Amino acid sequence: MNFPNKKYQIIYADPPWHTWRGPDWNSNGLRKDLTYPTMSLDEIKNLPVKNISDNNCRLFIWTVNRYLGETFDVIKSWGFKYSTCLVWCKKPMGIGLGGTFCVTNEYLLFAHNGKINNKARLDTTWFLEKRGPHSKKPEKFREIIEHCFDGSKIELFARHKTSGWDV
């Protein structure tokens, strides 16, 4: 991953955690490998995110149940302090991942360095949003970030270019 020579006030990241996808719809099959390359925890922790973080920067990093604890280590290694957990609640679809409990949520952890300087407040931390293709996050979360904060923005591991964001 090539990092720009620029500082950002907002960093939105969806790291390619080493995990699996669920079985095919309506099957009792086994989990399958992902269709894209993943990174080890150490590779993610060692990304030079500090080099692109402004002195007053907000980080939004996606994680899954399997890596929830480790994500706090990633946040620290990137030079941020954890603040809040936003929860994406998803309607169950088929078997899904999980053992005793079928996993129907993902987490967007909010962290910062320096001052937060938000321009708006939301009165909730959970959001019921539809699922899309595997691992694609709802646009709602990018809209929340834009609603609450101003500043230069970059999305790490972006699926597409979004107006106003570097990728």
Tab-separated table of C-alpha atoms in Angstrom:
chain	number	residue	atom	x	y	z
A	1	MET	CA	0.000	0.000	0.000
A	2	ASN	CA	1.424	3.351	-1.037
A	3	PHE	CA	0.782	6.187	1.396
A	4	PRO	CA	0.500	9.797	0.238
A	5	ASN	CA	2.795	12.580	1.394
A	6	LYS	CA	-0.079	14.470	2.990
A	7	LYS	CA	-1.636	14.857	6.459
A	8	TYR	CA	-5.304	14.066	7.106
A	9	GLN	CA	-7.793	15.086	9.765
A	10	ILE	CA	-10.035	12.078	9.045
A	11	ILE	CA	-8.872	8.525	8.355
A	12	TYR	CA	-11.476	5.861	7.523
A	13	ALA	CA	-10.065	2.334	7.388
A	14	ASP	CA	-11.478	-1.105	6.652
A	15	PRO	CA	-8.433	-3.361	7.058
A	16	PRO	CA	-8.446	-6.713	5.252
A	17	TRP	CA	-8.408	-8.800	8.450
A	18	HIS	CA	-7.361	-12.411	7.964
A	19	THR	CA	-10.712	-14.162	8.308
A	20	TRP	CA	-13.146	-16.184	6.201
A	21	ARG	CA	-16.502	-15.764	4.588
A	22	GLY	CA	-19.493	-17.882	5.457
A	23	PRO	CA	-20.797	-20.928	3.644
A	24	ASP	CA	-22.886	-20.677	0.489
A	25	TRP	CA	-26.470	-19.555	0.961
A	26	ASN	CA	-28.814	-22.349	2.139
A	27	SER	CA	-26.020	-24.841	2.694
A	28	ASN	CA	-24.533	-26.462	5.722
A	29	GLY	CA	-21.105	-26.133	4.145
A	30	LEU	CA	-17.886	-24.931	5.655
A	31	ARG	CA	-16.583	-21.389	5.695
A	32	LYS	CA	-14.592	-20.334	2.634
A	33	ASP	CA	-11.538	-18.223	1.933
A	34	LEU	CA	-12.121	-14.596	1.030
A	35	THR	CA	-11.946	-13.495	-2.583
A	36	TYR	CA	-9.381	-10.770	-1.821
A	37	PRO	CA	-5.947	-10.740	-0.164
A	38	THR	CA	-5.864	-10.297	3.602
A	39	MET	CA	-3.200	-8.980	5.965
A	40	SER	CA	-1.817	-10.334	9.212
A	41	LEU	CA	-2.367	-8.423	12.421
A	42	ASP	CA	1.311	-7.385	12.472
A	43	GLU	CA	1.118	-6.130	8.880
A	44	ILE	CA	-1.911	-3.999	9.768
A	45	LYS	CA	-0.302	-2.678	12.971
A	46	ASN	CA	2.853	-1.729	11.073
A	47	LEU	CA	1.146	0.373	8.414
A	48	PRO	CA	2.638	3.910	8.515
A	49	VAL	CA	-0.670	5.579	9.412
A	50	LYS	CA	1.126	7.937	11.847
A	51	ASN	CA	2.852	9.471	8.808
A	52	ILE	CA	-0.446	10.673	7.323
A	53	SER	CA	-2.189	11.675	10.581
A	54	ASP	CA	-2.606	15.363	11.303
A	55	ASN	CA	-2.002	16.577	14.876
A	56	ASN	CA	-5.793	16.683	15.318
A	57	CYS	CA	-6.992	13.559	13.544
A	58	ARG	CA	-10.042	11.309	13.823
A	59	LEU	CA	-9.731	7.612	13.009
A	60	PHE	CA	-12.630	5.361	12.111
A	61	ILE	CA	-11.563	1.721	11.824
A	62	TRP	CA	-13.795	-1.233	10.999
A	63	THR	CA	-13.386	-4.494	12.848
A	64	VAL	CA	-15.165	-7.790	13.340
A	65	ASN	CA	-15.826	-9.834	16.474
A	66	ARG	CA	-12.757	-11.994	15.925
A	67	TYR	CA	-10.416	-8.973	15.958
A	68	LEU	CA	-12.241	-6.633	18.325
A	69	GLY	CA	-9.623	-6.885	21.102
A	70	GLU	CA	-6.675	-6.676	18.725
A	71	THR	CA	-8.096	-3.575	17.048
A	72	PHE	CA	-7.403	-1.603	20.216
A	73	ASP	CA	-3.715	-2.537	19.753
A	74	VAL	CA	-3.879	-1.371	16.123
A	75	ILE	CA	-5.372	1.943	17.245
A	76	LYS	CA	-2.508	2.465	19.720
A	77	SER	CA	0.180	1.425	17.231
A	78	TRP	CA	-1.222	3.957	14.730
A	79	GLY	CA	-0.908	6.707	17.377
A	80	PHE	CA	-4.545	7.116	18.397
A	81	LYS	CA	-6.614	6.929	21.565
A	82	TYR	CA	-9.866	4.930	21.523
A	83	SER	CA	-13.070	6.894	22.114
A	84	THR	CA	-16.312	5.209	20.992
A	85	CYS	CA	-17.683	2.072	19.342
A	86	LEU	CA	-20.335	2.399	16.624
A	87	VAL	CA	-22.225	-0.808	15.854
A	88	TRP	CA	-23.572	-1.833	12.462
A	89	CYS	CA	-26.498	-4.187	13.114
A	90	LYS	CA	-27.266	-6.514	10.202
A	91	LYS	CA	-30.309	-8.654	9.559
A	92	PRO	CA	-29.330	-12.354	9.689
A	93	MET	CA	-28.839	-14.006	6.277
A	94	GLY	CA	-28.504	-17.767	6.073
A	95	ILE	CA	-26.052	-19.544	8.314
A	96	GLY	CA	-23.465	-16.797	8.629
A	97	LEU	CA	-20.259	-16.891	10.609
A	98	GLY	CA	-20.113	-17.766	14.256
A	99	GLY	CA	-20.367	-20.758	16.536
A	100	THR	CA	-22.917	-20.561	19.331
A	101	PHE	CA	-24.072	-17.170	18.082
A	102	CYS	CA	-24.477	-16.117	14.461
A	103	VAL	CA	-22.554	-12.875	14.008
A	104	THR	CA	-24.849	-10.114	12.781
A	105	ASN	CA	-22.861	-6.993	13.586
A	106	GLU	CA	-19.616	-5.218	12.825
A	107	TYR	CA	-17.895	-2.445	14.710
A	108	LEU	CA	-16.625	0.938	13.612
A	109	LEU	CA	-14.256	2.112	16.316
A	110	PHE	CA	-13.733	5.848	16.669
A	111	ALA	CA	-10.384	7.071	17.957
A	112	HIS	CA	-8.463	10.331	17.827
A	113	ASN	CA	-5.248	12.138	18.482
A	114	GLY	CA	-5.289	15.785	19.520
A	115	LYS	CA	-8.606	17.641	19.693
A	116	ILE	CA	-11.813	16.133	18.319
A	117	ASN	CA	-13.597	19.337	17.122
A	118	ASN	CA	-16.871	17.816	15.981
A	119	LYS	CA	-19.486	19.929	14.195
A	120	ALA	CA	-22.503	17.736	15.027
A	121	ARG	CA	-23.700	15.142	17.519
A	122	LEU	CA	-25.599	11.891	16.977
A	123	ASP	CA	-27.739	10.445	19.749
A	124	THR	CA	-26.993	6.793	19.057
A	125	THR	CA	-24.104	4.403	18.525
A	126	TRP	CA	-25.962	1.585	16.752
A	127	PHE	CA	-27.279	1.590	13.216
A	128	LEU	CA	-29.544	-0.941	11.517
A	129	GLU	CA	-28.386	-0.965	7.900
A	130	LYS	CA	-28.834	-3.461	5.068
A	131	ARG	CA	-26.048	-5.782	4.032
A	132	GLY	CA	-24.446	-5.485	0.633
A	133	PRO	CA	-21.836	-7.651	-1.041
A	134	HIS	CA	-19.390	-9.356	1.315
A	135	SER	CA	-17.453	-6.862	3.467
A	136	LYS	CA	-18.912	-3.750	1.755
A	137	LYS	CA	-19.863	-1.215	4.388
A	138	PRO	CA	-23.007	0.897	4.138
A	139	GLU	CA	-22.519	4.427	2.779
A	140	LYS	CA	-24.440	5.604	5.855
A	141	PHE	CA	-21.231	5.459	7.916
A	142	ARG	CA	-19.287	7.698	5.543
A	143	GLU	CA	-22.243	10.118	5.671
A	144	ILE	CA	-22.115	10.065	9.488
A	145	ILE	CA	-18.415	10.918	9.433
A	146	GLU	CA	-18.997	13.802	6.995
A	147	HIS	CA	-21.971	15.037	9.055
A	148	CYS	CA	-19.955	15.139	12.282
A	149	PHE	CA	-16.511	16.281	11.103
A	150	ASP	CA	-14.770	18.596	8.675
A	151	GLY	CA	-11.240	18.209	7.390
A	152	SER	CA	-9.126	16.430	4.837
A	153	LYS	CA	-10.238	12.817	4.438
A	154	ILE	CA	-8.683	9.557	3.297
A	155	GLU	CA	-10.165	6.075	3.068
A	156	LEU	CA	-7.702	3.219	3.456
A	157	PHE	CA	-8.544	-0.009	1.586
A	158	ALA	CA	-11.311	1.777	-0.332
A	159	ARG	CA	-13.447	-0.158	-2.815
A	160	HIS	CA	-14.042	2.944	-4.950
A	161	LYS	CA	-13.182	6.647	-5.160
A	162	THR	CA	-15.628	8.943	-3.360
A	163	SER	CA	-15.821	12.672	-4.063
A	164	GLY	CA	-14.002	14.657	-1.376
A	165	TRP	CA	-11.974	11.666	-0.170
A	166	ASP	CA	-8.489	10.515	-1.071
A	167	VAL	CA	-8.102	6.750	-1.365
